[in-house]
Short mmCIF file of N, CA and C in Angstrom, two decimals:
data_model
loop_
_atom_site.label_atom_id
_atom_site.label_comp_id
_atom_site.label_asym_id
_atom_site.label_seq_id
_atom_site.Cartn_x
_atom_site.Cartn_y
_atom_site.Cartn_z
N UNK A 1447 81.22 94.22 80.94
CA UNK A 1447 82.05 93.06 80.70
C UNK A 1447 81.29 91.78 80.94
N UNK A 1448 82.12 90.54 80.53
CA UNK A 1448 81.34 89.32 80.86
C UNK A 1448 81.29 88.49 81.98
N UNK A 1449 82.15 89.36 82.97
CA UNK A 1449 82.30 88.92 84.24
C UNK A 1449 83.31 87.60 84.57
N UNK A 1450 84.28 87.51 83.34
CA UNK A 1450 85.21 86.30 83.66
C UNK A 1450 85.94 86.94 83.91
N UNK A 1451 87.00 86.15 84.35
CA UNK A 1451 88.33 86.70 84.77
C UNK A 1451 89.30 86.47 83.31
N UNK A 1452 90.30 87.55 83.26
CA UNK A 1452 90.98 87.44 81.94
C UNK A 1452 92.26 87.17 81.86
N UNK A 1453 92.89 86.23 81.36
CA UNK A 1453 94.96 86.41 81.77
C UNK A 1453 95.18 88.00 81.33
N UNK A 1454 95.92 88.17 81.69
CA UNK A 1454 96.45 90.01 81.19
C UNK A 1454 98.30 89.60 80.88
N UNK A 1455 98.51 89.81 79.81
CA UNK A 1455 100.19 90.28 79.62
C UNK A 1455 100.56 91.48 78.88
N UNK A 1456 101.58 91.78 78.76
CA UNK A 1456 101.75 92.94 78.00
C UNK A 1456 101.76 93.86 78.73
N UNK A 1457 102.18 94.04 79.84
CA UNK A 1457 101.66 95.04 80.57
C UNK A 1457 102.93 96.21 80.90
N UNK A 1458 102.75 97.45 80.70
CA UNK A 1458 103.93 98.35 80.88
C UNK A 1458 102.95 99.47 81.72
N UNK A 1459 104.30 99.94 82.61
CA UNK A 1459 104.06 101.08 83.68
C UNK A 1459 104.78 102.02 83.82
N UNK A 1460 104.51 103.13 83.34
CA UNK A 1460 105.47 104.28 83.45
C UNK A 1460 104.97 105.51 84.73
N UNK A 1461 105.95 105.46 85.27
CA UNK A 1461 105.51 106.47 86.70
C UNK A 1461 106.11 107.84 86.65
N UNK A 1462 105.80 109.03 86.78
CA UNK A 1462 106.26 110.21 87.00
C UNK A 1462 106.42 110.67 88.41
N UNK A 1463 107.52 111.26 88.56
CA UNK A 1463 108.00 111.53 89.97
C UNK A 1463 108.18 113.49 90.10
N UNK A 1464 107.88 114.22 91.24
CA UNK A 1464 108.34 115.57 91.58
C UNK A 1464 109.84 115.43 91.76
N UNK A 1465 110.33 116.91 92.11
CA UNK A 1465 111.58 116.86 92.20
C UNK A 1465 111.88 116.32 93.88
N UNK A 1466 110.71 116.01 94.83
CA UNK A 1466 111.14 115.50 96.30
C UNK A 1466 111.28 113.76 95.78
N UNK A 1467 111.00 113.70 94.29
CA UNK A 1467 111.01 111.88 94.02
C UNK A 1467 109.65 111.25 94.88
N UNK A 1468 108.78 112.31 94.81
CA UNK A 1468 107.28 111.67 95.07
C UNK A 1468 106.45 111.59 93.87
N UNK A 1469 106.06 110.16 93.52
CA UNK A 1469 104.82 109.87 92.50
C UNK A 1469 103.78 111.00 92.24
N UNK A 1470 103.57 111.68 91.27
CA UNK A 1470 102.92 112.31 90.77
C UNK A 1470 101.70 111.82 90.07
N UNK A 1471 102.08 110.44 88.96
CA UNK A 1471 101.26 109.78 88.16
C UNK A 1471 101.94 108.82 87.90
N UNK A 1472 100.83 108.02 87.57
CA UNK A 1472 101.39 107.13 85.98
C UNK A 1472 100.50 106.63 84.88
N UNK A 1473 100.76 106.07 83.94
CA UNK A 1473 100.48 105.55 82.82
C UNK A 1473 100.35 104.36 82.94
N UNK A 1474 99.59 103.16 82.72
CA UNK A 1474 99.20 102.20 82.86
C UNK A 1474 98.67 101.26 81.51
N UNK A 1475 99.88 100.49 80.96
CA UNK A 1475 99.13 99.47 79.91
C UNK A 1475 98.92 98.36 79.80
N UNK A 1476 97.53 97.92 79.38
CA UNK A 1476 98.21 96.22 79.37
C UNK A 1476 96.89 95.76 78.27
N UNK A 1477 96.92 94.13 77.83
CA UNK A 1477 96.87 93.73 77.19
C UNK A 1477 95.84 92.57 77.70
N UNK A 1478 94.61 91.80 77.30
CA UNK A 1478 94.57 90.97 78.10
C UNK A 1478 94.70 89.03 76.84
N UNK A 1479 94.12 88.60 76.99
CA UNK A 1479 94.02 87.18 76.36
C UNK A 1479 93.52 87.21 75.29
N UNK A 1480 92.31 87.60 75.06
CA UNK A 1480 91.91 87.95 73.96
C UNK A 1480 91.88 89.42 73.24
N UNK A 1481 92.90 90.21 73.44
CA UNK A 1481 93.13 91.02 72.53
C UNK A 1481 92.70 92.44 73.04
N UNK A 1482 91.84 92.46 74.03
CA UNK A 1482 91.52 93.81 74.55
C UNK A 1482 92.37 94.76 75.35
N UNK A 1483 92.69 95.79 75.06
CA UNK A 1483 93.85 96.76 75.48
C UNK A 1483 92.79 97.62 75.97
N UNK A 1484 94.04 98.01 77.36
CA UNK A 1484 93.66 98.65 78.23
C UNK A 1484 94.71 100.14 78.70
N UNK A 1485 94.25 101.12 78.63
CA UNK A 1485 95.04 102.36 78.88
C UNK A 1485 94.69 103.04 79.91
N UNK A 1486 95.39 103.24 80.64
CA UNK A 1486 95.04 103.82 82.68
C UNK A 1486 95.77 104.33 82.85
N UNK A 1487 95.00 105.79 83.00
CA UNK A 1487 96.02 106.98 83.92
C UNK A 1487 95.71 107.37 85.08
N UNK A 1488 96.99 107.72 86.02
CA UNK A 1488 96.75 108.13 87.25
C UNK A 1488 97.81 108.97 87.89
N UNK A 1489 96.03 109.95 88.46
CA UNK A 1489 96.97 111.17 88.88
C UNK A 1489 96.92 111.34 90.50
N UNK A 1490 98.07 111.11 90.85
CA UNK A 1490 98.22 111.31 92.19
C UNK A 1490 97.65 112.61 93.13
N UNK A 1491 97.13 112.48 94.01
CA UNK A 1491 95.86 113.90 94.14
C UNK A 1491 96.92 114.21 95.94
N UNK A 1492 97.07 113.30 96.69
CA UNK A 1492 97.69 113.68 97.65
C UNK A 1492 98.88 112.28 98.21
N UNK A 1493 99.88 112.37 98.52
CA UNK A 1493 100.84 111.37 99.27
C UNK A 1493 101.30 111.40 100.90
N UNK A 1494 101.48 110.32 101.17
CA UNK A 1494 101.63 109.99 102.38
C UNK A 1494 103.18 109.31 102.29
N UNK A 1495 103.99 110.10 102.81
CA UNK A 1495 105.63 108.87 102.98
C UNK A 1495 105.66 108.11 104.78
N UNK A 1496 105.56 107.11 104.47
CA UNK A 1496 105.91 106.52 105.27
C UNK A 1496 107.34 105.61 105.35
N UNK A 1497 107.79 105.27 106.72
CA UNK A 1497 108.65 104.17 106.92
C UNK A 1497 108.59 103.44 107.33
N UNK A 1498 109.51 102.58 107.01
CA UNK A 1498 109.34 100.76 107.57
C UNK A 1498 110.61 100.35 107.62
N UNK A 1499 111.01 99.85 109.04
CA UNK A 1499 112.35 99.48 109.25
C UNK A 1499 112.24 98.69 109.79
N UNK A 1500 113.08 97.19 109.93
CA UNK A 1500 112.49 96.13 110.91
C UNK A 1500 114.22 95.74 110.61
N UNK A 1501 114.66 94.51 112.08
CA UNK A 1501 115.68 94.63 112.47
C UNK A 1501 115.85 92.90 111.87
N UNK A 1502 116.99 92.83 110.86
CA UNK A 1502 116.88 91.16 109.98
C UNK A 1502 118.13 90.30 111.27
N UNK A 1503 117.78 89.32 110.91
CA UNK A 1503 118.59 87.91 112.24
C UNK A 1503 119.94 88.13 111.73
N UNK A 1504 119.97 88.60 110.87
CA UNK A 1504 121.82 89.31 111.02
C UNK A 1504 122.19 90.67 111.45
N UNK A 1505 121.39 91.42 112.10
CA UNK A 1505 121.42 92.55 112.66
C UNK A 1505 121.45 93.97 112.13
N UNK A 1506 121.39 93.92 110.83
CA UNK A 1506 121.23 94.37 109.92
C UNK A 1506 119.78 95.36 109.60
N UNK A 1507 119.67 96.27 109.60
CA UNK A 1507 118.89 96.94 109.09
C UNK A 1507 117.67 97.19 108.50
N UNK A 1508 116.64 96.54 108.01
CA UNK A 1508 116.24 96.81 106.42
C UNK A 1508 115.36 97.88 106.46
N UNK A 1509 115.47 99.10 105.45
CA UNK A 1509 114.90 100.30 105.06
C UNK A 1509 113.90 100.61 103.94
N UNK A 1510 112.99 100.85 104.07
CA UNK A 1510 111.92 100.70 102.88
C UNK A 1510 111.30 102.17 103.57
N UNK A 1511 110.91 103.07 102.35
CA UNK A 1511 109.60 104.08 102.38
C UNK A 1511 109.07 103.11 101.59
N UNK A 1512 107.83 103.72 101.95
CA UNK A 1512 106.18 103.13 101.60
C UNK A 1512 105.21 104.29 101.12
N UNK A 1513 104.60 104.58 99.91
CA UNK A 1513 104.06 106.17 99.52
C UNK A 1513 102.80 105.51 99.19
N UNK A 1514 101.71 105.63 100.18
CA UNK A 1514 100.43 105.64 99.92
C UNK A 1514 100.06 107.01 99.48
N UNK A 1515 99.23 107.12 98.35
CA UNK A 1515 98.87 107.86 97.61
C UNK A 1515 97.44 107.85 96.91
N UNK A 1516 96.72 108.93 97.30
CA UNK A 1516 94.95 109.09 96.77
C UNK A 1516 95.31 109.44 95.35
N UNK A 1517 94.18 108.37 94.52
CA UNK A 1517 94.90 108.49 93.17
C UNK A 1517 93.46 108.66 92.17
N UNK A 1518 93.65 109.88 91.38
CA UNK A 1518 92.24 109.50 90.56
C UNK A 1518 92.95 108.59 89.16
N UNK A 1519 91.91 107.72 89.06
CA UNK A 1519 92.40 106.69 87.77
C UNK A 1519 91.21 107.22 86.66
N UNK A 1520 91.64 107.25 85.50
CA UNK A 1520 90.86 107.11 83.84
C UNK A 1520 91.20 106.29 83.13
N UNK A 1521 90.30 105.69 82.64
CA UNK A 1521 89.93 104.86 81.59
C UNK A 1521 89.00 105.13 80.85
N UNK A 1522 89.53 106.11 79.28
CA UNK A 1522 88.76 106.88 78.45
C UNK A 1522 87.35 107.75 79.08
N UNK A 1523 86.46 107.58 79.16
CA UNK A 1523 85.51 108.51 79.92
C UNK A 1523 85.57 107.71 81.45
N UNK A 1524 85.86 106.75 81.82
CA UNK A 1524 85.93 106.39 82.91
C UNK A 1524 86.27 107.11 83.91
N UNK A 1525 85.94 107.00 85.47
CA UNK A 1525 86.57 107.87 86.07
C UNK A 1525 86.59 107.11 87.68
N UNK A 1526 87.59 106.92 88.53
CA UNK A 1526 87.64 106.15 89.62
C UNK A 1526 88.43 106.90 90.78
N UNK A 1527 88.67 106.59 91.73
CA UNK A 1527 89.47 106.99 92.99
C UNK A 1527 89.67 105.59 93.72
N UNK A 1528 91.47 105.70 94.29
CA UNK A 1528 92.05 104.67 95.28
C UNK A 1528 92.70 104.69 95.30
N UNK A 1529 93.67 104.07 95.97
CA UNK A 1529 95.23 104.46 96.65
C UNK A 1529 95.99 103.55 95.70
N UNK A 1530 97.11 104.16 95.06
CA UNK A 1530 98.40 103.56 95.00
C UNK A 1530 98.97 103.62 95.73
N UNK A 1531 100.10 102.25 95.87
CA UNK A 1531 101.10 102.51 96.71
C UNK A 1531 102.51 102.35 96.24
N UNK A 1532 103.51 103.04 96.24
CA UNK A 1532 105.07 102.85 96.00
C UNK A 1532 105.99 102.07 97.15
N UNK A 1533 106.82 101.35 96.75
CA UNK A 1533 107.72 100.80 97.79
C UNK A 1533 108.73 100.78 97.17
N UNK A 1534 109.83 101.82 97.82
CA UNK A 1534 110.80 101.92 97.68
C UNK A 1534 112.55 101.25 98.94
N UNK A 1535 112.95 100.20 98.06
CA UNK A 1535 114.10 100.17 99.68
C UNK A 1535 115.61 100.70 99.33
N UNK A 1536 115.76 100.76 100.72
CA UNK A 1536 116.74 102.09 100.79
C UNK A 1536 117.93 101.07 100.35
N UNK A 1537 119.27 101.56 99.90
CA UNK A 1537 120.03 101.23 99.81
C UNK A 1537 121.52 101.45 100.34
N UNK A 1538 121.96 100.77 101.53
CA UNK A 1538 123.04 101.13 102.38
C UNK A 1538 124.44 101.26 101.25
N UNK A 1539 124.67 100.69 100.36
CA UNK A 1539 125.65 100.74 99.59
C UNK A 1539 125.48 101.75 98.56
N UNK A 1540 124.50 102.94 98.63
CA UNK A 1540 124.06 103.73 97.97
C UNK A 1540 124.33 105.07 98.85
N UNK A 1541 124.63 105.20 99.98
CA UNK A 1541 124.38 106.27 100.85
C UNK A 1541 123.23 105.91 101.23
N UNK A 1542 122.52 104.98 101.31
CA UNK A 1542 120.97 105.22 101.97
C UNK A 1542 120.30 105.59 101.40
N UNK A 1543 120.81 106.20 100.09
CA UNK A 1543 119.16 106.54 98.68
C UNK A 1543 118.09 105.23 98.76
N UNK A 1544 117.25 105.95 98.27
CA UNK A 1544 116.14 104.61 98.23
C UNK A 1544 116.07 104.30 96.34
N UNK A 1545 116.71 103.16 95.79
CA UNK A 1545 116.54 102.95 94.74
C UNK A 1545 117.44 103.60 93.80
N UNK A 1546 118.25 104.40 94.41
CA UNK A 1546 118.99 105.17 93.74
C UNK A 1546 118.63 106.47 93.41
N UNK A 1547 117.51 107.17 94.27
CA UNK A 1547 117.41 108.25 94.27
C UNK A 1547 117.28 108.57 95.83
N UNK A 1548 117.97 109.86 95.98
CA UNK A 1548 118.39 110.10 97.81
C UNK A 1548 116.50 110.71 98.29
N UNK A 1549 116.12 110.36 99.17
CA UNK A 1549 114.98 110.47 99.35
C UNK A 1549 115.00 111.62 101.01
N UNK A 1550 114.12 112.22 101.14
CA UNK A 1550 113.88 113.02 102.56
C UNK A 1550 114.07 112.32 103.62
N UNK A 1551 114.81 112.64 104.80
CA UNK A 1551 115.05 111.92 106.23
C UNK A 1551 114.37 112.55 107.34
#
């Protein structure tokens, strides 16, 4: 490349989930300024669920998993490794699903 930096729009993300609603992969597109398209896949190789709960000045709750995940990425013969991460927050008016899907406790 030419080593500038590029605006990027266009960009769509499609994620695949197991049946525990842990990231498996995703699909990665985007577009940049001058016309060059970009296609990135990634396959989730191992996950980590974490939580994060911190207590808000109205006493209130807030619930988030956090899914760090070792991820191999491609880009046509390309080939890379690094973590994605998912953030999901829970939803009290949901039963506590995270996002609308009920997640492991």
């Amino acid at each position: 490349g030419s080593g500038r930096l590029r605006h990027v729009h266009s960009v769509r993300l499609q994620t695949r989930y197991d049946a525990r609603s842990y990231p498996t992969g995703f699909s990665l597109s985007f577009e940049n300024d001058v016309g060059q398209r970009y296609d990135i896949e990634g396959e989730v190789l191992a996950s980590v669920p974490c939580r994060h709960w911190r207590k808000l000045p109205d006493g209130r709750t807030d619930k988030s998993r956090i899914m760090e995940c070792m991820t191999r990425y491609r880009l046509g013969e390309r080939v890379g490794f690094g973590m994605a991460e998912y953030l999901d927050h829970q939803d009290p008016a949901d039963g506590d699903a995270f996002e609308g899907i009920r997640a492991g406790r």
